[in-house]
Short mmCIF file of C-alpha atoms and ligand atoms in Angstrom, two decimals:
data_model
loop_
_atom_site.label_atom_id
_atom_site.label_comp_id
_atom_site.label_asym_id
_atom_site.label_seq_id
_atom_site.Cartn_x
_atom_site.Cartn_y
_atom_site.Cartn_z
CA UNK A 1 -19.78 -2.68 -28.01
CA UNK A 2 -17.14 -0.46 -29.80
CA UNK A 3 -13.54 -0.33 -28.22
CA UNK A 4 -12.95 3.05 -27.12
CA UNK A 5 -11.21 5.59 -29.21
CA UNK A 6 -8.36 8.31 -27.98
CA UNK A 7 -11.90 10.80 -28.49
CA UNK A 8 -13.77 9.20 -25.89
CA UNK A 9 -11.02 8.70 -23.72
CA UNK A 10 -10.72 12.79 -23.62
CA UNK A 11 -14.55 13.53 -23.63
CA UNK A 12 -14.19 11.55 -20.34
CA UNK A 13 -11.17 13.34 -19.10
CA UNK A 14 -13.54 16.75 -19.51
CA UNK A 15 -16.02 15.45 -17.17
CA UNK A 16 -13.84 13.88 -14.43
CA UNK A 17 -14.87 15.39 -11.44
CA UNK A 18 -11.14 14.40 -10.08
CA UNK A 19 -9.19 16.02 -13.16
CA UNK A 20 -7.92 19.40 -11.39
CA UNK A 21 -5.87 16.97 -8.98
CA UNK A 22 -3.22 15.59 -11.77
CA UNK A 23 -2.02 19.31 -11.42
CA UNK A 24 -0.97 18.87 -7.91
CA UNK A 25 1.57 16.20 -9.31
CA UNK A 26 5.14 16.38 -10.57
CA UNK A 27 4.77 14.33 -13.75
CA UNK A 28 8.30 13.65 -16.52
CA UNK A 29 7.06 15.11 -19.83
CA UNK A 30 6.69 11.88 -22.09
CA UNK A 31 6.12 9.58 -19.43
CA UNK A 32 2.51 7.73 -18.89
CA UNK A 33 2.77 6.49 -15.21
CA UNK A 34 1.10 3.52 -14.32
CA UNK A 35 3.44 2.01 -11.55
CA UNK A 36 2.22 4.71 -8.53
CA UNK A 37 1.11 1.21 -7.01
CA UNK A 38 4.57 0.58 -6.35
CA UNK A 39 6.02 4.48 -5.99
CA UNK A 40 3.41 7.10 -6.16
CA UNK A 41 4.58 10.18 -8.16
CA UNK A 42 5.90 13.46 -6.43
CA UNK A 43 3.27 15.93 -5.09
CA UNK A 44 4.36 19.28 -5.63
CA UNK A 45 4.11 20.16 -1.97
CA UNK A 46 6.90 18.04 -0.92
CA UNK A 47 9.81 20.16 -2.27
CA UNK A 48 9.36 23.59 -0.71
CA UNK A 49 8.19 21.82 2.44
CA UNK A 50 11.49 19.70 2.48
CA UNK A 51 13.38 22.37 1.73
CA UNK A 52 12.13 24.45 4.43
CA UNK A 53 12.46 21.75 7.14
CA UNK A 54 16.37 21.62 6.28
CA UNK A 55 16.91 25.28 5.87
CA UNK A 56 14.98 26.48 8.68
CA UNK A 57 13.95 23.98 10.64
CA UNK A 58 17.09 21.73 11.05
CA UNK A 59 19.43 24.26 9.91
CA UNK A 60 18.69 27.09 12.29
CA UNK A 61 16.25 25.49 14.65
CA UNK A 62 18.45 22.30 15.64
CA UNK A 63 17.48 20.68 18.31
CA UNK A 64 15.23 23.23 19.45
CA UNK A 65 12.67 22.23 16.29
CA UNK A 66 11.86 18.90 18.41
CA UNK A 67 9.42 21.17 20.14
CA UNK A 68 9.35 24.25 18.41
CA UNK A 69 8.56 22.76 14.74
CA UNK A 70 6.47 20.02 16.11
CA UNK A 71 8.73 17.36 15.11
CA UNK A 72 7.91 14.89 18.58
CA UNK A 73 4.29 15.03 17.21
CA UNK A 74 4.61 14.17 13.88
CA UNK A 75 3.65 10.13 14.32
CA UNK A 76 0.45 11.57 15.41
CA UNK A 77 -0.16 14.45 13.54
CA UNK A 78 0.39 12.32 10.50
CA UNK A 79 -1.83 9.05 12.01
CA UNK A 80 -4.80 11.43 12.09
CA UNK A 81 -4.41 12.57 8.82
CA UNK A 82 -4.39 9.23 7.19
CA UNK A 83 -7.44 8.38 9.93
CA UNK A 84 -9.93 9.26 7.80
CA UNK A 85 -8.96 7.43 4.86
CA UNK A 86 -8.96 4.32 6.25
CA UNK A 87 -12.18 4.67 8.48
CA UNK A 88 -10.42 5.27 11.73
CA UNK A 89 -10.62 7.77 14.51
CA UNK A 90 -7.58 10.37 15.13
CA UNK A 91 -6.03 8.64 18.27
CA UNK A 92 -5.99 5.25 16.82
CA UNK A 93 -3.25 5.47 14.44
CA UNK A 94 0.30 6.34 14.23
CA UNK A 95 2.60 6.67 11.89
CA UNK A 96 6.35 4.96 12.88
CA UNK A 97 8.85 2.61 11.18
CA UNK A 98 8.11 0.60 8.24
CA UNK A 99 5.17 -1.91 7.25
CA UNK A 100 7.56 -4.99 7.86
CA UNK A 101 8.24 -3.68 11.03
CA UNK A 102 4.65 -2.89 12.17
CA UNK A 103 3.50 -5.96 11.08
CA UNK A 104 6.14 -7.77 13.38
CA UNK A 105 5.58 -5.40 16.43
CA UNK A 106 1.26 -6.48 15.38
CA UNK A 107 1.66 -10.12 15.10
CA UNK A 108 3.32 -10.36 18.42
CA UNK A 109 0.98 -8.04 20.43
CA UNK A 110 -2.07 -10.56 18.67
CA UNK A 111 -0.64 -13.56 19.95
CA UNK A 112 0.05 -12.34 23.59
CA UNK A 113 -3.86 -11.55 23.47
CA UNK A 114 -4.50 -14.96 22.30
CA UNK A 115 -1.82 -17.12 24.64
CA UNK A 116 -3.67 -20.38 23.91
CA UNK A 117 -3.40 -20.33 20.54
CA UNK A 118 -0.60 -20.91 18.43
CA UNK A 119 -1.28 -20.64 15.08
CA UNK A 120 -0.70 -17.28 12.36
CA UNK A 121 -3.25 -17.81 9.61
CA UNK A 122 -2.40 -16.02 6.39
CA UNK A 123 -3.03 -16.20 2.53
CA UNK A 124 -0.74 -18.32 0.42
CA UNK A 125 1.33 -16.15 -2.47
CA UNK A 126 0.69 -13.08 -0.08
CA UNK A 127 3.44 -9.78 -0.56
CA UNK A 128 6.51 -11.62 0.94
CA UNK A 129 7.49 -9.72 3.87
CA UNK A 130 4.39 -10.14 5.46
CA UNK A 131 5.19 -14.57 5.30
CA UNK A 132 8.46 -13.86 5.85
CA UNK A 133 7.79 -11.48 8.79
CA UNK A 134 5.30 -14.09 10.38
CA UNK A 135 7.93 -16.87 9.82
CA UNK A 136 10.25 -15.11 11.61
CA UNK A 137 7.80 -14.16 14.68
CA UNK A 138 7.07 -18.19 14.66
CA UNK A 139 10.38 -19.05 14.67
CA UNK A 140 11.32 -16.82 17.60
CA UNK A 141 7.95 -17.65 19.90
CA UNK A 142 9.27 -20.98 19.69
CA UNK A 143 6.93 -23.49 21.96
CA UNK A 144 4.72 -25.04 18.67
CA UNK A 145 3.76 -21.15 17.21
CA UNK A 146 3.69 -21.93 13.46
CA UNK A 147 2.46 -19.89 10.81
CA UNK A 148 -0.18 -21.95 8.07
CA UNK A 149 -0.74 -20.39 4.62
CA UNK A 150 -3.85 -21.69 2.86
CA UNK A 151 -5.23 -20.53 -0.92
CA UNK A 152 -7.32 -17.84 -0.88
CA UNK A 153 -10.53 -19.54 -1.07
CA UNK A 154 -9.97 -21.60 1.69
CA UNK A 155 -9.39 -18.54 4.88
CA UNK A 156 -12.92 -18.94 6.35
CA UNK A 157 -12.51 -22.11 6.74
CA UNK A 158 -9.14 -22.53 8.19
CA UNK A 159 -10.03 -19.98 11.05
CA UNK A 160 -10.64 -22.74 13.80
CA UNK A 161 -9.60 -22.50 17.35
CA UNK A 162 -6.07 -23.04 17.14
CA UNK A 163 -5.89 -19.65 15.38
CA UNK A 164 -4.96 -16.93 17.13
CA UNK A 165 -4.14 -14.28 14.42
CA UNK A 166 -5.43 -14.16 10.85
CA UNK A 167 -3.32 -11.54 8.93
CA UNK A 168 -4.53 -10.34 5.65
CA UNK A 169 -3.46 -8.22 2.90
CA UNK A 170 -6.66 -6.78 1.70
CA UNK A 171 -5.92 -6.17 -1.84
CA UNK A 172 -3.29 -8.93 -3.56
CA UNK A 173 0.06 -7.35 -4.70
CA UNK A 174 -0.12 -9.39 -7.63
CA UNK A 175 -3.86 -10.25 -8.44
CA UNK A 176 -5.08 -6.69 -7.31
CA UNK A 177 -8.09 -9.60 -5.27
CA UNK A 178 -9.86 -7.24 -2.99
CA UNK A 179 -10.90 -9.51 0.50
CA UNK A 180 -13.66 -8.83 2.08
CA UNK A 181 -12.94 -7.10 5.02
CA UNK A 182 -16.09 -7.34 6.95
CA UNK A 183 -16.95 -10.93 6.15
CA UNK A 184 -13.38 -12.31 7.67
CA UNK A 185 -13.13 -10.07 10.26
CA UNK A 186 -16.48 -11.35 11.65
CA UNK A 187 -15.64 -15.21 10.41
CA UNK A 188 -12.06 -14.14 12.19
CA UNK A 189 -14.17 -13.06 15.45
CA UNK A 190 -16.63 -16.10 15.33
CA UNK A 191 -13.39 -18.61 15.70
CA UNK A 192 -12.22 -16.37 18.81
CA UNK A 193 -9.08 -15.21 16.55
CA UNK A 194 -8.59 -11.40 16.03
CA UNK A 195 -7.58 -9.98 12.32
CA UNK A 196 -4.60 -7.69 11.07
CA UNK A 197 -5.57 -6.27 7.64
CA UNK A 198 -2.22 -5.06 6.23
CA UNK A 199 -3.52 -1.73 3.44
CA UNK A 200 -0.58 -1.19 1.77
CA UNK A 201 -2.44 -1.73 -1.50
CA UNK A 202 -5.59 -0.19 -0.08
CA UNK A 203 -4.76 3.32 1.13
CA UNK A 204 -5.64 5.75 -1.02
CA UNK A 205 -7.34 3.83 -3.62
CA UNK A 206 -10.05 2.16 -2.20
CA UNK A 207 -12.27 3.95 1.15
CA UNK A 208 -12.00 1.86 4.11
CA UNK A 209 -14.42 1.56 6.82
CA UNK A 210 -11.78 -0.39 9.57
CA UNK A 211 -14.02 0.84 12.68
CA UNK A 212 -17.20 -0.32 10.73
CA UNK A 213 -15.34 -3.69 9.42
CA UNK A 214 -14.94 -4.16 13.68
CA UNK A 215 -11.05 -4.88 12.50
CA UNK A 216 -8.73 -5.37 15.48
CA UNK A 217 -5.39 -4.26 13.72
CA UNK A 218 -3.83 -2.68 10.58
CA UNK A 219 -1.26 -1.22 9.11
CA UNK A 220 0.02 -0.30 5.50
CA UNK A 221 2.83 1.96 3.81
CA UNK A 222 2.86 5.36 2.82
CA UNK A 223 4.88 5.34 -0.49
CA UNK A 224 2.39 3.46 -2.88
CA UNK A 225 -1.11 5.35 -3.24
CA UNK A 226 -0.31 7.70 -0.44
CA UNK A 227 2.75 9.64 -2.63
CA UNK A 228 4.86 9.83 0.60
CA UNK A 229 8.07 9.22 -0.84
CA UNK A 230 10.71 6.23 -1.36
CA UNK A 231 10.96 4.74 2.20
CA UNK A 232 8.29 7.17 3.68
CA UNK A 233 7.21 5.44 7.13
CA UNK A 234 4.45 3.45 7.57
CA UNK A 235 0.81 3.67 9.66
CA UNK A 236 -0.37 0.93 12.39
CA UNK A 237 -3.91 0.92 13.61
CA UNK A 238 -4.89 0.18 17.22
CA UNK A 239 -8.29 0.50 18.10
CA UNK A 240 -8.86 1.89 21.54
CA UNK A 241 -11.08 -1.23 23.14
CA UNK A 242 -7.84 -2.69 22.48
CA UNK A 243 -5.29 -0.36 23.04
CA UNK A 244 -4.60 -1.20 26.80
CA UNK A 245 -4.14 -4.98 26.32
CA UNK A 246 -1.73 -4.26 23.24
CA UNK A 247 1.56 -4.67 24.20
CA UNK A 248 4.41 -4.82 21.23
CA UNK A 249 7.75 -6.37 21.43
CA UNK A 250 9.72 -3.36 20.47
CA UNK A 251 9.51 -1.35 23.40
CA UNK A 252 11.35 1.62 23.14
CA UNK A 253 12.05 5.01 24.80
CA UNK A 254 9.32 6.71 22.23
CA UNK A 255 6.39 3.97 23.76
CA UNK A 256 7.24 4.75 27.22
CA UNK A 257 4.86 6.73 29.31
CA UNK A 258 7.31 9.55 30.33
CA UNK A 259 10.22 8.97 27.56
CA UNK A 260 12.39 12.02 29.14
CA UNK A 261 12.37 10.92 32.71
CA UNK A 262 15.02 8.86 31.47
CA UNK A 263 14.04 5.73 34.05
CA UNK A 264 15.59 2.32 33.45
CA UNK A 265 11.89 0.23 33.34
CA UNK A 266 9.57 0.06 31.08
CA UNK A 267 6.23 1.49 30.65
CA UNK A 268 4.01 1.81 28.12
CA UNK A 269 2.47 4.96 27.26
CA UNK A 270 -1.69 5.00 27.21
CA UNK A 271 -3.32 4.85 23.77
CA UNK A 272 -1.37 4.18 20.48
CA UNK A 273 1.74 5.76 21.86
CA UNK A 274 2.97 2.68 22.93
CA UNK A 275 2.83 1.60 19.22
CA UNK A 276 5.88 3.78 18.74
CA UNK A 277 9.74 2.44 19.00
CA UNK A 278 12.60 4.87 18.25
CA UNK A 279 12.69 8.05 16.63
CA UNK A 280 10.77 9.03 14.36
CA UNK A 281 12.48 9.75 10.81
CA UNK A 282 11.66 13.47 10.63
CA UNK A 283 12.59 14.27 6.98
CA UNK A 284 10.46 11.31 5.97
CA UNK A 285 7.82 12.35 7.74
CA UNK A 286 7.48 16.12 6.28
CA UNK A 287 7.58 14.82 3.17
CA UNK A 288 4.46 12.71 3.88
CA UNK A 289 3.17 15.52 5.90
CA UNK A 290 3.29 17.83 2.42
CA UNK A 291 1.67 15.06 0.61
CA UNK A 292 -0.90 14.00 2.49
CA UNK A 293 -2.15 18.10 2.06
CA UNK A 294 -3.05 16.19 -1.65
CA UNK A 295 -6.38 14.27 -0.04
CA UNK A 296 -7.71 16.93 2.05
CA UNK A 297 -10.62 17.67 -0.24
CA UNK A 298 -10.56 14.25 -2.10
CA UNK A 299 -14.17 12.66 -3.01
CA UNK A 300 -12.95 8.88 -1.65
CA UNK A 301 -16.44 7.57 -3.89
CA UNK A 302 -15.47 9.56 -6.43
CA UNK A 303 -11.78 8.46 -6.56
CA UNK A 304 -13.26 4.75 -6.42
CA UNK A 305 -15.34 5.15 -9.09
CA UNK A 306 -12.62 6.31 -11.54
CA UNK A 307 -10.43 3.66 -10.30
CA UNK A 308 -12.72 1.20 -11.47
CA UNK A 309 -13.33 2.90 -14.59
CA UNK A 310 -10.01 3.80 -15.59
CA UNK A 311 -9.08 -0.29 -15.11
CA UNK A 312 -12.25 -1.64 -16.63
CA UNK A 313 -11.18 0.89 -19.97
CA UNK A 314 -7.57 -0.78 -19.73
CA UNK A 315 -8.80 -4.03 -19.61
CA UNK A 316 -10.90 -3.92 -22.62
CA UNK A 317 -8.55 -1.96 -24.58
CA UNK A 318 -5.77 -4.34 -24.05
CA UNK A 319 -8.22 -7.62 -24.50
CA UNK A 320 -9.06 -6.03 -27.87
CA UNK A 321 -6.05 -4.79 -29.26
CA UNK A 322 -3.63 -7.61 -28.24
CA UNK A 323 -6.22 -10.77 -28.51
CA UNK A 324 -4.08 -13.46 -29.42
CA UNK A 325 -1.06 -11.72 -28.35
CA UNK A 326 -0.68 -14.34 -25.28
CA UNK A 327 -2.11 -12.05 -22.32
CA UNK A 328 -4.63 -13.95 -19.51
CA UNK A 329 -6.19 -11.50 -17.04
CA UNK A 330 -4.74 -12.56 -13.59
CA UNK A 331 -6.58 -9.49 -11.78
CA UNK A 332 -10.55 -10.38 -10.95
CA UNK A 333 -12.89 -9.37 -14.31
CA UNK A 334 -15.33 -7.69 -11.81
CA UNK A 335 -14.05 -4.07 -10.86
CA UNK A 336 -16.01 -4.28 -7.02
CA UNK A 337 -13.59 -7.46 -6.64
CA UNK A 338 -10.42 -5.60 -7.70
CA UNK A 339 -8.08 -3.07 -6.22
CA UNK A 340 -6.76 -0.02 -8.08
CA UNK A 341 -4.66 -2.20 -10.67
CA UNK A 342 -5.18 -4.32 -13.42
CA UNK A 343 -2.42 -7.83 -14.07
CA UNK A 344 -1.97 -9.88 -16.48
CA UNK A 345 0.08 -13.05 -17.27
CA UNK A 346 2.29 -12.88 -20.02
CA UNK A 347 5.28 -15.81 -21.27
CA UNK A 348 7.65 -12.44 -21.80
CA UNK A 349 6.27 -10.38 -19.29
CA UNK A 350 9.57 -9.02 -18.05
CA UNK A 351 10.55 -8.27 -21.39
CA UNK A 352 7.12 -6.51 -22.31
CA UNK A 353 7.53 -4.24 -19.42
CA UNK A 354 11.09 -3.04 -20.34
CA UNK A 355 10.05 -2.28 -23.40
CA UNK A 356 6.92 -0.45 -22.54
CA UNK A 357 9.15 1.46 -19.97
CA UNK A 358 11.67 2.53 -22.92
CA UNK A 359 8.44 3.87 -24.40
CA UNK A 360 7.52 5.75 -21.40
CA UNK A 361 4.63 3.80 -20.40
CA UNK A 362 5.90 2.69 -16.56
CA UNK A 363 4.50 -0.56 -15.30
CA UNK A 364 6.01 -2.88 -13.44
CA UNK A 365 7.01 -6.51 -13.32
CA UNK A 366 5.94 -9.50 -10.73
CA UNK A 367 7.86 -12.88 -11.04
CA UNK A 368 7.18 -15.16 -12.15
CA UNK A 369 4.87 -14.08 -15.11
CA UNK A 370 2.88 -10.89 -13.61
CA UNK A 371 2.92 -7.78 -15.97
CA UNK A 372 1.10 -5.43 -13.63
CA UNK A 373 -0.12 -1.73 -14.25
CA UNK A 374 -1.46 0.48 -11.16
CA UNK A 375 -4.45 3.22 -11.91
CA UNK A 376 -3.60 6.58 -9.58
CA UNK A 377 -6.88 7.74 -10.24
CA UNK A 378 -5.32 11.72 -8.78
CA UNK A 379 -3.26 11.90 -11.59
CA UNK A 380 -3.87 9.12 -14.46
CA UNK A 381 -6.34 10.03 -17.26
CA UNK A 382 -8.53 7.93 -19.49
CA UNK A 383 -6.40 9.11 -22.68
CA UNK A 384 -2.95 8.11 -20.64
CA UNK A 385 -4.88 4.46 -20.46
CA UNK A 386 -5.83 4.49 -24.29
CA UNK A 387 -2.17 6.01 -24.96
CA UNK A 388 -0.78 2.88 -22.79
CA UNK A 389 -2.72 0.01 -24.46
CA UNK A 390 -1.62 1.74 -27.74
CA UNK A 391 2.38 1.47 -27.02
CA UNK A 392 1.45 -1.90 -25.48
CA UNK A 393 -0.49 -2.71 -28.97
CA UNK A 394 2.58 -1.77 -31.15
CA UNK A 395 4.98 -3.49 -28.88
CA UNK A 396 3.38 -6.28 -29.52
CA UNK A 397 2.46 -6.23 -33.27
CA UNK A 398 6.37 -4.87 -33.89
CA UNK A 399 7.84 -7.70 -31.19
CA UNK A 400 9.48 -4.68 -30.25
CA UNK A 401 9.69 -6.82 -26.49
CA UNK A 402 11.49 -9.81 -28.29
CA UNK A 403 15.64 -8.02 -27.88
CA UNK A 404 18.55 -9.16 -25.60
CA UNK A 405 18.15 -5.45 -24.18
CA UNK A 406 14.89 -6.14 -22.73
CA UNK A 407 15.50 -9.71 -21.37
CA UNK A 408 18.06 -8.99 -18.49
CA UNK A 409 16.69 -8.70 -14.96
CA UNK A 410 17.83 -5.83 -13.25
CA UNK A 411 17.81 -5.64 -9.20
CA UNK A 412 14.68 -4.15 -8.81
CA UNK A 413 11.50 -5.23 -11.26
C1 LIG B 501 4.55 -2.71 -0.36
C2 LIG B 501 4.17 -3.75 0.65
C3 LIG B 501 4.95 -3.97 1.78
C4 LIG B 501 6.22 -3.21 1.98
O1 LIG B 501 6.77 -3.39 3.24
P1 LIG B 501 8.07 -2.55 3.63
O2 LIG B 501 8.33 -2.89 5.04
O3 LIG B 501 7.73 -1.10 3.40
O4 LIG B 501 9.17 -2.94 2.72
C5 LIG B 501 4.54 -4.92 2.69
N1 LIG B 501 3.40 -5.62 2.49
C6 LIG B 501 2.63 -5.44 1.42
C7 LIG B 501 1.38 -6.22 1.24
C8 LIG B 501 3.01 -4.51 0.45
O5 LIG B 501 2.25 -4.34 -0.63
#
């Protein structure tokens, strides 16, 4: 078959049934953006409705916005919005803190429901925070709790009865590897262990069915696929069968039953409340609120579909133009096994990304050797894929890539 040309790239664009969203996006002129993985691009919503929450609602309102502006509700306003996209119903998620810190508050509620077990099982190479989070709840549980990475194609068979937790990322940070959900949480359930599927690579770019996957717990973040802004809060998931044996370590005044009868003891509130810690970061959590108005009429198939499509196209582009230019695929070949991104190994892969960034083609780096390139399908086209394998394609004929410039590591990659 013929590699795509920049013509069928925009013939496709014509008939994408999810074209009209790119306009609700703040996008730089001159810049193709294929890092919204990572930080998802600005929703045009946000501003006004920031602005308007500072002016009006803390400026005039003060205090009196906690109630009259809804501001004590937003955790739950905002956990039924994002409900639906991962397969969940209204009162069984809230929105609070970040990921690392749901996933800590999680991992400790799991292993009070299991207390004969002492074991965390999770995926070797999985996004850091999540081992380091786990290693961290071991360490402080003390009394033989250990957490035991194994490679990916060893989980189902590690789940024995020693584990009491198995704690997932569903789609790889690096790979873009897409678990399967249903098969480990029932694997996960005929050990005795219970699951936490951590979506911060899944929300938003792949539908999720966590009530029909029987999953026990999950959580993910807000800023990647769901465009809620740097540091925008995260989402934890607490089905109700389980939601009155779940008791989290971090038991603050916003989990208590009554939080202004201002009593000294502790008591959870009923349903996902008690999920909650301190208070919540308003400002934060407006700006998701605008941006989550972006997936109200969003076809979750449909945005699937183009995700795969738009990745497959990148893949063969960049496999034809830049064969023997020292790329390996590190992301699965088959689109149904792979998230919304597409990674490849490269020798220079740092130094190819700077210099695709000083083009305006945003991707981002993954030590030690992972040049990785997220598909938004809400606001990435086919021709911005064509466009990106071209830059890539002269970067790498011209050894543009191969400068001083390009080769120093700044903080973030
Ligand atoms: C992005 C990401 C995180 C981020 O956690 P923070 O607490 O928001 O820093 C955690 N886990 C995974 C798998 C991620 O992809």
């Amino acid at each position: 078959m013929s590699t795509p040309t920049l013509d069928d790239c925009a013939a496709r664009d014509a008939a994408d049934p999810l074209a009209h969203h790119r306009d609700a996006f703040v996008l730089p002129d001159g810049v193709i953006y294929l890092d919204g993985n990572s930080l998802g691009a600005l929703p045009k919503t946000v501003d006004g409705r920031l602005q308007a929450a500072v002016t009006e609602d803390w400026g005039q309102g003060l205090v009196r916005s906690w109630n009259d502006a809804g501001w004590i509700d937003l955790p739950a306003t905002l956990g039924a919005k994002i409900a639906p996209l991962i397969g969940a119903p209204a009162k069984e998620v809230m929105v609070a803190d970040s990921t690392s810190v749901n996933l800590f508050k999680l991992l400790v509620a799991a292993l009070r429901l299991r207390p004969d077990r002492r074991t965390i099982l999770m995926e070797a190479r999985d996004f850091p925070t999540d081992l380091y989070i786990a290693q961290g709840v071991a360490a402080l549980m003390g009394d033989g709790y250990a957490l035991r990475t194994v490679p990916t194609k060893d989980i189902a068979a590690a789940i024995d009865e020693t584990v009491a937790v198995v704690a997932l990322t569903h789609v790889n940070f690096k790979t873009g590897a897409v678990h399967d959900m249903a098969g480990l949480t029932a694997c996960a359930h005929g050990a005795g262990a219970l699951t936490i599927w951590d979506l911060c690579h899944t929300v938003g770019a792949l539908p999720i069915d966590l009530a029909g996957a029987g999953a026990d717990f999950a959580l993910g973040c807000t800023y990647k696929y769901l465009n809620g802004g740097p540091g925008a809060p995260a989402f934890v998931y607490v089905p109700q069968r389980l939601q009155a044996d779940f008791h989290q370590p971090l038991t603050g005044w916003m989990g208590h039953a009554d939080p202004f009868s201002f009593v000294d003891d502790f008591t959870p509130a009923d349903g996902i409340r008690r999920a909650l810690s301190g208070t919540p970061t308003i400002l934060s959590m407006i700006a998701l609120d605008a941006a989550l108005d972006v997936w109200a009429d969003v076809d979750m198939p449909a945005l699937r579909a183009k995700s795969m499509a738009l990745s497959d196209l990148f893949i063969k582009l960049v496999e034809a133009r830049c064969a023997g230019q020292g790329f390996a695929l590190a992301s699965p070949r088959d689109a149904a096994r792979r998230g919304s991104q597409v990674s490849f190994r490269h020798p220079h892969g740092y130094a190819v990304i700077q210099a695709l960034i000083a083009r305006g083609v945003i991707g981002d780096f993954r030590a030690p050797d992972i040049a990785r390139f997220g598909f938004t399908p809400l606001y990435t086209r086919y021709v911005d894929v064509w466009q990106a394998a071209d830059v890539l394609f002269d970067i790498m004929e011209t050894r543009a890539w191969d400068t001083p410039q390009f080769k120093t590591r700044a903080a973030v990659t």
